[in-house]
């Protein structure tokens, strides 16, 4: 048991804000504040670059990360990282690795400073999570600062079982509390909702997240991609320590570059309004003169 003062003293440092990513400037502008030790959910419909968003986010923060990738294959995940680091497309990375020599070495060197460690077992089981964490601590003598699960429905038994999905959320919360790690989970929103057909390029609202699981984390982000403009839209549909919009109508926009797994800030549109011109001195203008003149007319 802890008194409120003791709890604050012990955990004040643990709850500090995560490093900011320049491309997410618009997201911070609407009040989103991801913090260390939180459980964070990134949810969206199929094909909305959820995995790319999470991979870019963790890579740009450059914190020690353990990434459980059951949704992406080993080649897809690693080639996306190499593409992100070099600016070459994933097809170029694949060709360069096949060619060998300096091309292959160039991509390997680009990944040398990455702090992401992958686990590609599928389905994800809590036994494998414990084993990977033990191995990570043995290697680095510390827990990872970020633990990423891609995705929630790839956990053993959680494909369609609501009870198992709730158990995953409970265990993720316990993991964050025990290790101090930030836990990021990807999850699906419904593709069958009316909004998915009529407005597919807007972030899904909280009630469209499968199983209603977006209510459990401390921060839930809803994402969508406009394939024509490549505008990426991120809404804060749940935030325990800040503003949120469960309808997802208020969202931040950024540019998505899927061919190189990068995101960038959109150019700011600055609207300048001209100040009101004061009435000439001695003109005798008042609001009432306008009314009287209009009556006289």
PDB file of C-alpha atoms in Angstrom, residues 279-280 282-287 289-290:
ATOM      1  CA  UNK A 279     -13.591  54.787 -38.682  1.00  0.00           C
ATOM      2  CA  UNK A 280     -12.092  58.076 -39.882  1.00  0.00           C
ATOM      3  CA  UNK A 282     -14.649  63.120 -37.041  1.00  0.00           C
ATOM      4  CA  UNK A 283     -16.853  60.959 -39.225  1.00  0.00           C
ATOM      5  CA  UNK A 284     -19.461  60.661 -36.464  1.00  0.00           C
ATOM      6  CA  UNK A 285     -19.835  56.937 -37.150  1.00  0.00           C
ATOM      7  CA  UNK A 286     -21.486  54.796 -34.508  1.00  0.00           C
ATOM      8  CA  UNK A 287     -23.373  51.493 -34.739  1.00  0.00           C
ATOM      9  CA  UNK A 289     -25.963  55.627 -37.321  1.00  0.00           C
ATOM     10  CA  UNK A 290     -25.974  52.531 -39.504  1.00  0.00           C
TER      11      UNK A 290
END
